[in-house]
Coordinates of C-alpha atoms in Angstrom, one line a residue:
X5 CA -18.6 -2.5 -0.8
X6 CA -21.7 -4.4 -1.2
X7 CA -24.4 -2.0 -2.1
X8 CA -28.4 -2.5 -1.4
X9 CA -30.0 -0.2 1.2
X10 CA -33.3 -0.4 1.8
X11 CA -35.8 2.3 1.7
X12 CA -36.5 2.3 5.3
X13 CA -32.6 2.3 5.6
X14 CA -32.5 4.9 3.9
X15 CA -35.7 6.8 5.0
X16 CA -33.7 6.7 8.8
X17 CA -31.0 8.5 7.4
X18 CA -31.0 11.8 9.2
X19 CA -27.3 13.7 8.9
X20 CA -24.8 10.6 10.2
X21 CA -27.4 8.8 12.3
X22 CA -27.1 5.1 12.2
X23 CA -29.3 3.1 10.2
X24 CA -32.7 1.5 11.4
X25 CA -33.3 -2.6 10.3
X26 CA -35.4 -3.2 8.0
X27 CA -38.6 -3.9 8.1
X28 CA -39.6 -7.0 7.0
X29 CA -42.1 -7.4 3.6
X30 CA -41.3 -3.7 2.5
X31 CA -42.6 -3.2 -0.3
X32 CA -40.0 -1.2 -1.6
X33 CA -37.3 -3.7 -1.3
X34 CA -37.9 -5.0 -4.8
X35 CA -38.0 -1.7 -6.7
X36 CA -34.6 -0.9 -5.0
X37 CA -33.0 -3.9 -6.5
X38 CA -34.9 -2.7 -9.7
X39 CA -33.3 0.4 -9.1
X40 CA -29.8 -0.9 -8.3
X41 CA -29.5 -2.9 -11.1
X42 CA -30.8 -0.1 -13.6
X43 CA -33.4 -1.2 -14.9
X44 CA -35.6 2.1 -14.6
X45 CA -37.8 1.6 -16.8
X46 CA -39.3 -0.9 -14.6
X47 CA -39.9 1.8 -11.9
X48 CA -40.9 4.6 -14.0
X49 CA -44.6 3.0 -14.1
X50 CA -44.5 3.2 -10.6
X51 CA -43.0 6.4 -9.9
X52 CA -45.8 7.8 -11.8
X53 CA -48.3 7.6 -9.0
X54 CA -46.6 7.4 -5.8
X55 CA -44.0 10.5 -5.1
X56 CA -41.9 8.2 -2.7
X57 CA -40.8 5.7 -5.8
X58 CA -40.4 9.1 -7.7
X59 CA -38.3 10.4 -5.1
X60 CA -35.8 7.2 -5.2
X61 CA -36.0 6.7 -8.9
X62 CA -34.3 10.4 -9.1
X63 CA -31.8 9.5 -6.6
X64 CA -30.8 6.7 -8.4
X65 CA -30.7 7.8 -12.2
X66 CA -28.3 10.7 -10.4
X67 CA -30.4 14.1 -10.5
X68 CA -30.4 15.4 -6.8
X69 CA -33.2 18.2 -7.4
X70 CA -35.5 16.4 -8.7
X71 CA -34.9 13.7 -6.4
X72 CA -35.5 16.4 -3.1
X73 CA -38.6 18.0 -4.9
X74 CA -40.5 14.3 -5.1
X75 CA -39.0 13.5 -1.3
X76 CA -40.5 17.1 -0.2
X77 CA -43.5 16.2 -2.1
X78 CA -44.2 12.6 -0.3
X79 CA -43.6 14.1 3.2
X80 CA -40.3 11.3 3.4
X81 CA -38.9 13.5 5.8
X82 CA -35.4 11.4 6.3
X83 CA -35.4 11.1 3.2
X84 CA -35.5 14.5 2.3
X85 CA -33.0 15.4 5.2
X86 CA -30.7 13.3 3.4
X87 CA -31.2 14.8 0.0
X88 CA -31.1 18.0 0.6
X89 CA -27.7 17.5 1.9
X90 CA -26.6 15.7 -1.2
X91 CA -27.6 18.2 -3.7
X92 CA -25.6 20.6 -1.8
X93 CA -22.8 18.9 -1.9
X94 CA -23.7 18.2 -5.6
X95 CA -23.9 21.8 -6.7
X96 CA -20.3 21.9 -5.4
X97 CA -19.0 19.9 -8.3
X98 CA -17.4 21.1 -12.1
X99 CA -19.2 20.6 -15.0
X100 CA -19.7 17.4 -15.7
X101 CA -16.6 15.2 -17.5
X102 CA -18.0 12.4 -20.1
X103 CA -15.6 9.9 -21.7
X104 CA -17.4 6.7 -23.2
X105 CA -19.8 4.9 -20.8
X106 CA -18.8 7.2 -17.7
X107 CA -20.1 11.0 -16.5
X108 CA -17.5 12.3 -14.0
X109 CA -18.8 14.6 -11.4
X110 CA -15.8 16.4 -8.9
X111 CA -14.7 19.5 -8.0
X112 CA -12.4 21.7 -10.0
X113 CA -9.2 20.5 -7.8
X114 CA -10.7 17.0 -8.7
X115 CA -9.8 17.7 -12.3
X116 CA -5.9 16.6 -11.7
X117 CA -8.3 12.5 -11.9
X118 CA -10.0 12.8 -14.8
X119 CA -7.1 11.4 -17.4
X120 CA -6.2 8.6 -14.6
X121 CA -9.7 7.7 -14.1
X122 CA -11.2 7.8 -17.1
X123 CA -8.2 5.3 -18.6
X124 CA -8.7 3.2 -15.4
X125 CA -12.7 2.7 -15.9
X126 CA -12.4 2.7 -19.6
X127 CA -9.6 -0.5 -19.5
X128 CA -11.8 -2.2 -16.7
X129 CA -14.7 -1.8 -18.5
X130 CA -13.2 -3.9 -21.6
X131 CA -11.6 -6.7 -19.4
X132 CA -14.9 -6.9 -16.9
X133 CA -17.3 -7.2 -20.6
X134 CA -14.4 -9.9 -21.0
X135 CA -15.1 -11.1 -17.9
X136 CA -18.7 -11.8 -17.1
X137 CA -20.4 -10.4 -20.3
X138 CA -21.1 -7.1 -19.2
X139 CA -21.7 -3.8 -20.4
X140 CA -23.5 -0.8 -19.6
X141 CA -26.3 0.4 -21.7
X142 CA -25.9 3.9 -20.4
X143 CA -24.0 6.2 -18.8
X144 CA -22.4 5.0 -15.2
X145 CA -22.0 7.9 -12.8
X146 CA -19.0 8.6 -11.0
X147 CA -19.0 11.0 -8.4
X148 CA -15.6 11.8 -6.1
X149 CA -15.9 13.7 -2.5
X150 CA -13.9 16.4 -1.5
X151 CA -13.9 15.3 2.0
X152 CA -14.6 12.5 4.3
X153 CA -17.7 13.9 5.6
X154 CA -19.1 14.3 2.2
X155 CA -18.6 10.8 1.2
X156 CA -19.9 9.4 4.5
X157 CA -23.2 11.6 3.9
X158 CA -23.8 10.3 0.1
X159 CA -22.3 6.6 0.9
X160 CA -25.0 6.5 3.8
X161 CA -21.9 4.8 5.9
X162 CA -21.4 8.3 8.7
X163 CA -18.6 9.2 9.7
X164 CA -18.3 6.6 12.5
X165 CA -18.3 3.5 10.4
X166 CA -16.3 5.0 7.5
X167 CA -13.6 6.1 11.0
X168 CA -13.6 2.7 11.4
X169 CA -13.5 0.9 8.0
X170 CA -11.5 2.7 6.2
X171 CA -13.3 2.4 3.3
X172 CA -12.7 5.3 0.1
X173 CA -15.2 3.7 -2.6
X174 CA -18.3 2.3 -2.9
X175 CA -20.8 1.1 -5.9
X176 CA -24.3 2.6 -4.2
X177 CA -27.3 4.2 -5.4
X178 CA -26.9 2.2 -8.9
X179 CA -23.2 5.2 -9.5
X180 CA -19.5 4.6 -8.1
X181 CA -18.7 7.1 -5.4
X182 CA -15.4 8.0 -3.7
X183 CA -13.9 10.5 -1.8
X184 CA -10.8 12.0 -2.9
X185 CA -6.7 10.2 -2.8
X186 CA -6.4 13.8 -1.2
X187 CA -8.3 13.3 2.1
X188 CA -6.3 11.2 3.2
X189 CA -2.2 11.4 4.7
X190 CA -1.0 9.3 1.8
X191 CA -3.5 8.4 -0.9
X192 CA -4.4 5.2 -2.2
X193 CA -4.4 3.5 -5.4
X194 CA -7.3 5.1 -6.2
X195 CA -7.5 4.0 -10.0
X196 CA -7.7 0.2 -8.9
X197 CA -10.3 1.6 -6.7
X198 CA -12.5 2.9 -9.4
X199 CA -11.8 -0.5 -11.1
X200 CA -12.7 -2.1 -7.8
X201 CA -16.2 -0.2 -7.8
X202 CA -16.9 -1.0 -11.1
X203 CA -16.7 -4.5 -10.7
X204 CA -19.0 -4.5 -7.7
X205 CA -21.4 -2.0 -9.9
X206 CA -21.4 -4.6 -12.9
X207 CA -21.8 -7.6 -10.8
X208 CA -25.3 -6.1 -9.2
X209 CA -26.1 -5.0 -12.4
X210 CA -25.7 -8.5 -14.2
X211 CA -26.5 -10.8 -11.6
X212 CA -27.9 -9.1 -9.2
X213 CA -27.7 -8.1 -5.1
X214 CA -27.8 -11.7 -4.5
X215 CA -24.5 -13.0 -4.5
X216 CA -22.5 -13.6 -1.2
X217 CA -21.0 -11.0 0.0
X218 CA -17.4 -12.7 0.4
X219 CA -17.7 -13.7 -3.3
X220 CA -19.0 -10.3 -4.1
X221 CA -16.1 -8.7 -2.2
X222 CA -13.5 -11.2 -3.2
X223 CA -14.1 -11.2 -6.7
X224 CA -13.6 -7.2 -6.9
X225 CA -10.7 -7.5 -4.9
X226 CA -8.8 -10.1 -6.9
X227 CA -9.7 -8.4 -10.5
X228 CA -9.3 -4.7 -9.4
X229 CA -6.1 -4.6 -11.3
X230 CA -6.9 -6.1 -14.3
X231 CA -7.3 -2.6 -16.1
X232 CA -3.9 -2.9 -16.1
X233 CA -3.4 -6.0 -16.8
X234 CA -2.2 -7.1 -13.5
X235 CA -3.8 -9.6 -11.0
X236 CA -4.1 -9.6 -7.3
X237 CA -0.7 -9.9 -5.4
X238 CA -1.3 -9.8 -1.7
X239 CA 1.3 -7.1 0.5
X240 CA 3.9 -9.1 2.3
X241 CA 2.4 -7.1 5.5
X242 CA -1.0 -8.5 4.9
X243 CA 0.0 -12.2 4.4
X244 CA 1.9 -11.9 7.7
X245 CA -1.5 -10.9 8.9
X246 CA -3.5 -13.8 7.2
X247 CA -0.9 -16.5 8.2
X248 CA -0.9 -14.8 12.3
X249 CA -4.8 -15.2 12.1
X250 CA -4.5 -18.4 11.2
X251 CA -2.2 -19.8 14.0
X252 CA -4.6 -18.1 16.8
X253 CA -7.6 -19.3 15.1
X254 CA -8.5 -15.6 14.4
X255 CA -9.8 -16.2 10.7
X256 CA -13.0 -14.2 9.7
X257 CA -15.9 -16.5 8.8
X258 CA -17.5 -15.9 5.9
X259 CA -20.7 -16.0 7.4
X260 CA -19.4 -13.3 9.6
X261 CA -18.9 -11.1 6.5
X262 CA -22.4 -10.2 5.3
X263 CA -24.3 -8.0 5.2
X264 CA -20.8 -5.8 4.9
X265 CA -17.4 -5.6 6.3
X266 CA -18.3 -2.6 7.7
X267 CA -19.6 -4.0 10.0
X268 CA -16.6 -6.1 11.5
X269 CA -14.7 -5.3 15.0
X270 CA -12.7 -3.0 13.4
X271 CA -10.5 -1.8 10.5
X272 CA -7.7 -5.1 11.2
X273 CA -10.2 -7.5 11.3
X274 CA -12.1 -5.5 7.8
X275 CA -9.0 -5.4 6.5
X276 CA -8.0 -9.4 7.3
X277 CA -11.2 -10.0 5.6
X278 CA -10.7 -8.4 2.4
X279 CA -6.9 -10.8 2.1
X280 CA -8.9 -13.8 3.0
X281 CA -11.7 -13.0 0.1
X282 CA -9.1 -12.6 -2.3
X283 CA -6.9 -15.6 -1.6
X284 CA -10.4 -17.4 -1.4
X285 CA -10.7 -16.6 -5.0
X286 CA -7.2 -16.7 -6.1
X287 CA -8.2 -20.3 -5.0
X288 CA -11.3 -20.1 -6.4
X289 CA -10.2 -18.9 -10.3
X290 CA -9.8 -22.2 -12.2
X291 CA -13.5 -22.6 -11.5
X292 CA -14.9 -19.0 -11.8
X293 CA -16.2 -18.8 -15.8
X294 CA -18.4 -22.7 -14.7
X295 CA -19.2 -20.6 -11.7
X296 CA -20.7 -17.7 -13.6
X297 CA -22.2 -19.7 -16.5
X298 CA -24.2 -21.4 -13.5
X299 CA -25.3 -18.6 -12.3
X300 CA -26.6 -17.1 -15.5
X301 CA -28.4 -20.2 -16.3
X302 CA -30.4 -19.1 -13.0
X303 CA -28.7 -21.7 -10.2
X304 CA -28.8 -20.6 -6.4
X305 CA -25.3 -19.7 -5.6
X306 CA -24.8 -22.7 -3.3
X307 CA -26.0 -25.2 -6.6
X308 CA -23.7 -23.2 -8.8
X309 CA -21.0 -23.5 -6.6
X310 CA -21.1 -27.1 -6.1
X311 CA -21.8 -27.8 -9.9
X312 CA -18.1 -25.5 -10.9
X313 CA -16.1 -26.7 -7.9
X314 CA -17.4 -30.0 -7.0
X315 CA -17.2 -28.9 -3.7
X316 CA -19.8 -27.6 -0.8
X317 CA -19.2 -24.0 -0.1
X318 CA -18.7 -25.1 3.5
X319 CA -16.0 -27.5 2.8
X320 CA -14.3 -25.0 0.0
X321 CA -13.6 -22.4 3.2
X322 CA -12.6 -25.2 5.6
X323 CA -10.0 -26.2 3.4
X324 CA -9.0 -22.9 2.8
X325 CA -8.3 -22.3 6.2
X326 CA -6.4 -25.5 6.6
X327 CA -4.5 -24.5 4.0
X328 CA -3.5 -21.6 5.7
X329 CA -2.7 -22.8 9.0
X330 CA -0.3 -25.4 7.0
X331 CA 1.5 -22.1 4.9
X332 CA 1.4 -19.9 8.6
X333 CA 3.8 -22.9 9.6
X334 CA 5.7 -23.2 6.8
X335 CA 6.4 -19.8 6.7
X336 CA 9.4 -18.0 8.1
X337 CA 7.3 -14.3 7.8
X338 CA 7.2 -12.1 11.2
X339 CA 4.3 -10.3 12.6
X340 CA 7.3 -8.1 13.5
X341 CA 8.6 -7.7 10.4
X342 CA 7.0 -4.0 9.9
X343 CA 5.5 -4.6 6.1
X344 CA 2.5 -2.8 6.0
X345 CA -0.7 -4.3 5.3
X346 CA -3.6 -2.8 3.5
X347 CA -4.5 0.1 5.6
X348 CA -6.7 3.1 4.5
X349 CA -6.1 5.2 8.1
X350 CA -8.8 8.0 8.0
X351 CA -6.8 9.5 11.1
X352 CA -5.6 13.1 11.3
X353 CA -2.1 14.0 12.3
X354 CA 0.7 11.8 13.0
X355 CA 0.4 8.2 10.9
X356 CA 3.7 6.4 12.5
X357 CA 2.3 4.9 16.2
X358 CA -0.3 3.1 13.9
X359 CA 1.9 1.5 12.0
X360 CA 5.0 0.2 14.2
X361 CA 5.4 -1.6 18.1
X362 CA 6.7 0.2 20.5
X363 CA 10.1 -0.8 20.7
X364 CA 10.6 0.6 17.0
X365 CA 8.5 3.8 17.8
X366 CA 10.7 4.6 20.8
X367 CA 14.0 4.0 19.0
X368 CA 12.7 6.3 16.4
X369 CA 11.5 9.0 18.8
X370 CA 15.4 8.6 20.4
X371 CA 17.4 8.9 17.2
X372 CA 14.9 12.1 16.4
X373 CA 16.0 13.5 19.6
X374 CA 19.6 13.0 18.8
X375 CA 19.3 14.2 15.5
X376 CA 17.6 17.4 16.4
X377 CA 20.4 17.5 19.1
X378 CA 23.2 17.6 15.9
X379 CA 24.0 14.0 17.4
X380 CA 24.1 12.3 14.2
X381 CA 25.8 9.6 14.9
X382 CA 23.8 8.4 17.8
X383 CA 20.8 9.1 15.6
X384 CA 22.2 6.8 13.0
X385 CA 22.6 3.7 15.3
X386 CA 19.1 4.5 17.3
X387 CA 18.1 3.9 13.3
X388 CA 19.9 1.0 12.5
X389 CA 18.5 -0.4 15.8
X390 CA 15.1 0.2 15.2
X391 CA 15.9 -1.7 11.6
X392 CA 16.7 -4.7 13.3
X393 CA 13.1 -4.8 15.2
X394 CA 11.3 -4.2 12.3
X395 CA 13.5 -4.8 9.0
X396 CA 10.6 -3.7 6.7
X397 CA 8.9 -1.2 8.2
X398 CA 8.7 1.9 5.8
X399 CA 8.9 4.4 8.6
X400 CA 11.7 2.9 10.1
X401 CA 13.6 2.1 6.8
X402 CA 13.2 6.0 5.5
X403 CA 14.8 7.1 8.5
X404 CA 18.1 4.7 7.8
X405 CA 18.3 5.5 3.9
X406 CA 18.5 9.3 5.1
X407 CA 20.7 9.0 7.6
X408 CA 22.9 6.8 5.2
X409 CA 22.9 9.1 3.0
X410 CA 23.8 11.4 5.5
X411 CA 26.6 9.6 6.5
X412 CA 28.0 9.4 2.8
X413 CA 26.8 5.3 1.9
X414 CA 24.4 6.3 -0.7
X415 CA 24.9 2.8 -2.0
X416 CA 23.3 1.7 1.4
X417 CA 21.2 4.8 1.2
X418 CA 19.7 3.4 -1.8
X419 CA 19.1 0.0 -1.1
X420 CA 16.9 1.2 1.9
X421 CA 14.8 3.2 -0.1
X422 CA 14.2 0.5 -2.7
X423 CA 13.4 -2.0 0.1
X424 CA 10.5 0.6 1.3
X425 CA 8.9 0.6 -2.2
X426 CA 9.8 -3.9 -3.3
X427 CA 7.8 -4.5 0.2
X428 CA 5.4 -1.5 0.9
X429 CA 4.8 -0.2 -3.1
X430 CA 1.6 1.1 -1.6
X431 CA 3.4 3.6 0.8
X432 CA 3.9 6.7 -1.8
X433 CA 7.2 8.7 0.0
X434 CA 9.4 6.0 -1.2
X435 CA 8.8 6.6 -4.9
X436 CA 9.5 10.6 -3.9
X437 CA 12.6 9.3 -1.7
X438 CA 13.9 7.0 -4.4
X439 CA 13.3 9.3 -6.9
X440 CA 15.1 11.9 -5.2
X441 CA 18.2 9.8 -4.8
X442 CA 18.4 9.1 -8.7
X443 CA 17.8 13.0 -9.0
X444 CA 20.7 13.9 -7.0
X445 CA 23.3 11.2 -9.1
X446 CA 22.1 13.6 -12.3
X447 CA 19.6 9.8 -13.6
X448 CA 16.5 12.4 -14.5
X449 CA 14.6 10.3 -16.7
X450 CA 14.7 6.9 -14.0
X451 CA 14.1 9.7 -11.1
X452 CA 10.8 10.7 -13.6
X453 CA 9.8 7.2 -14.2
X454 CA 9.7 7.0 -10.7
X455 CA 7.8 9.9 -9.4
X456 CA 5.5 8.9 -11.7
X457 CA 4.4 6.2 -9.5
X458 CA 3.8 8.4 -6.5
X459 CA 0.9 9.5 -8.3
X460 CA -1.0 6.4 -8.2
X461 CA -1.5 7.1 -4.6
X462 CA -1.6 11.1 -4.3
X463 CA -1.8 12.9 -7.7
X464 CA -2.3 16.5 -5.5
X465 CA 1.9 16.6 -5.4
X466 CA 2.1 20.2 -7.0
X467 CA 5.5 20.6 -6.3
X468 CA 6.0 17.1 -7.9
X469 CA 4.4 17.8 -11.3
X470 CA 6.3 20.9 -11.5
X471 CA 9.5 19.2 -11.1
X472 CA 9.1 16.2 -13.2
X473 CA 7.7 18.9 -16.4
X474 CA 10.9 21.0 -15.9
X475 CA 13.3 17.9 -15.5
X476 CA 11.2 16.7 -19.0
X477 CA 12.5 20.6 -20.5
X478 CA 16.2 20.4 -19.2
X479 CA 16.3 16.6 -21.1
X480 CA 14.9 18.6 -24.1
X481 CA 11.6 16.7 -24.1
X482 CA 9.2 19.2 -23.8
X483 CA 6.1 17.6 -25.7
X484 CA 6.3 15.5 -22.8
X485 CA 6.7 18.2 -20.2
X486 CA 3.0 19.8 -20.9
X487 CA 0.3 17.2 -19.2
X488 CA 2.5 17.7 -16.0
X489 CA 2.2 21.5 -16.4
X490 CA -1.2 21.1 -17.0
X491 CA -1.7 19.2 -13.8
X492 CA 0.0 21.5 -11.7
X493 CA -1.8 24.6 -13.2
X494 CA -5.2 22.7 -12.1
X495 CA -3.9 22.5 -8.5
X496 CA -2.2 26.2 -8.4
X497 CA -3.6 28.3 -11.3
X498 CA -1.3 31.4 -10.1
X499 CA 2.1 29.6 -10.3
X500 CA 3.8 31.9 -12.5
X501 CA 6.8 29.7 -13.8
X502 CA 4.3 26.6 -14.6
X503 CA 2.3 29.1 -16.6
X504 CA 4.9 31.0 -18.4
X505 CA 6.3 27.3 -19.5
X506 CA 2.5 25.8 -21.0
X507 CA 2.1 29.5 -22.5
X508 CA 5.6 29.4 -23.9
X509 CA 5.8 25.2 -24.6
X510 CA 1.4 25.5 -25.8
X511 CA 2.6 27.4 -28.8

């Protein structure tokens, strides 16, 4: 998420009170930018004689204490309100984790990240230098939240507009900050997150706060798996959602976009945004290294634009949306179809009336009813009903590969559960459900390969690590069994059996 806050902004933080505008002419605004783009030593003259730049030139290089003892000492009251929060949540974390050009500040529990993230930021870091020429001179801090209240606190968002958006990551504060694939019901790809962040954190530092925010936003979006050498590859659910939008004329404007998505109607709309940036550059990609090149010879982003794309930037997005109201009716996708779209629910409780109509929802409560009834029959074609609404809907299609299976067509079974993860691979139950299947038929290392993937969404699965180290010793490949074991002794240190196995397997 785009990334500059204002001192005043920042000064009218006060627990999760929303932010005041600011001021116009502060004269603050430009050692911020200073500060977000790293270039301390720029500030450091500053901070010298005047305790408020002291205060924020802390805050930004990461060190909490010192950054509350300068706030205290300049009377910033909001300021210090909002510090002295942070370094409590700070003295909360683990000692620190350092691999390369990233310090990696979390909790103990955290620990079961640090491999995933530190390959993830280290790849990305290679491909964005790659990219746009850039790499850190120092140290870039990541910090990860053991809860949502946490992150709002340190991300400035409160809880309200984090409720609403959805959002798990941001690059703030010149550091990458998220709250933890634990907080929420399922995960999320949280390694193409941190990717994400750092993308956003090495744009501001190379070119700045200035770029537009759809560009900003897009370009993150569309690179965020390159760490893995992938490439942006929109959900089925959300182009449903981008071609709908474009039929009723419900497209988000890029104007509409700054100065964040946050900001938007609501989590639908914030997340129709985000498809829209990334198809925008998808678009956009024969002409992104001219782009850049302008832009480091010093162009206005407009000028650069037109000089890479031979286009007006206003022209460039109307075409783009023609484009898309000619795909929405060439297309034969469904808004009913029940495919996800990118969703980061921050809801407790009960996930499936968010993501179904309520013809679906009420055949599922039915064949629920029956089942807990011992009518499984009637709880099968309630199922197979509810299938036919929404073919693709995860919820829906979990219930029919169980009750297949159930019903003794594991071939059937099967093919459900693979539909769940070909059209919704960021729903993480179908790689436990499909890897449970190939369990069962005695296909141990294919079940592995996929449980594995459940843990790019949720790597807190305890029982899950334990069972894919112990599968890994029954196939007699036990060298393979301990970083599994190790995981799951960071999430339950007293587990006996996992302990006796690393003691015994360690030696």
């Amino acid at each position: 998420m785009r990334a500059v806050l204002s001192v005043i902004i920042l000064l009218s933080v006060i627990a999760d009170a929303p932010a005041a505008p600011a001021r116009k002419q502060d004269p603050y605004e430009s050692l911020e930018r200073e500060l977000e783009r790293g270039r301390f030593a720029q500030v450091k003259e500053v901070a010298k004689h005047d305790k408020l730049t002291a205060a924020l030139l802390s805050l930004y290089k990461g060190d909490y204490k010192q950054a509350l003892d300068a706030a205290v000492a300049a009377d910033a009251e909001g300021l210090k309100t909002y510090l002295e929060r942070l370094y409590g949540i700070a003295k909360g974390f683990d000692k620190p984790h350092i691999d390369g050009a990233f310090l990696l500040r979390s909790q103990a529990r955290d620990g079961v990240l640090k491999i995933g993230a530190f390959e993830a930021l280290g790849a990305c870091q290679q491909k964005v230098a790659g990219l746009i020429g850039y790499d850190p001179q120092g140290q870039v801090i990541v910090e990860v939240y053991r809860n949502k209240a946490d992150f709002a606190h340190a991300s400035s968002l409160g809880r309200e507009l984090l409720a609403k958006s959805g959002v798990v990551g941001i690059a703030k504060f010149h550091r990458i900050m998220m709250v933890t694939p634990e907080s929420l019901p399922f995960g999320y790809p949280w390694q193409d997150t941190l990717c994400h962040e750092y993308i956003h954190h090495a744009l501001k530092v190379k070119a700045g706060t200035e770029l537009p925010l759809w560009f900003q936003e897009g370009f993150a979006r569309y690179y965020e798996r390159i760490w893995r050498g992938g490439r942006f590859e929109p959900l089925l659910g959300d182009l449903e959602s981008l071609y709908t939008a474009a039929k009723e004329d419900k497209l988000v404007s890029f104007a509409r976009m700054d100065p964040s998505m946050v900001y938007l109607k609501d989590e639908a709309e914030i997340s129709l945004a985000f498809t829209q940036v990334a198809m925008a550059m998808q678009a956009l990609e024969p002409s992104i290294t001219k782009l850049l090149a302008a832009l480091e010879k010093g162009k206005g982003f407009a000028d650069a634009f037109e000089r890479a794309t031979g286009s007006t930037l206003k022209l460039f997005e109307s075409e783009l949306r023609g484009a898309w109201r000619t795909q929405a009716k060439e297309t034969k996708l469904s808004k009913r179809s029940g495919a996800l779209r990118t969703i980061l629910s921050m809801e407790e409780g009960p996930q499936e009336d968010l993501y179904m109509g309520p013809q679906a929802s009420q055949l599922l409560s039915l064949g629920d009813e029956m089942k807990e009834n011992d009518n499984a029959q009637a709880a099968h074609r309630l199922y197979e009903q509810a299938l036919i609404v929404e073919p693709l809907n995860p919820y829906v299609l979990a219930r029919v590969a169980r009750s297949r299976l159930a019903a003794g067509d594991r071939v059937k079974a099967i093919q459900a559960a693979e539909k769940i993860i070909e059209v919704n691979p960021h729903w993480p139950p179908g790689y436990e459900m499909l890897g449970g299947f190939r369990e069962q038929e005695g296909m141990f290392e294919p079940a592995i390969e996929i449980y594995k993937k459940y843990f790019d969404y949720n790597p807190y699965n305890f029982a899950l690590y334990k069972k894919i180290a112990f599968l890994y010793i029954d196939l007699g490949k036990s060298t393979q069994a301990i970083p599994y074991l190790k995981q799951a002794v960071i999430l339950e240190p007293q587990d006996r059996e996992v302990k006796d196995a690393l003691e015994v397997l360690s030696k």
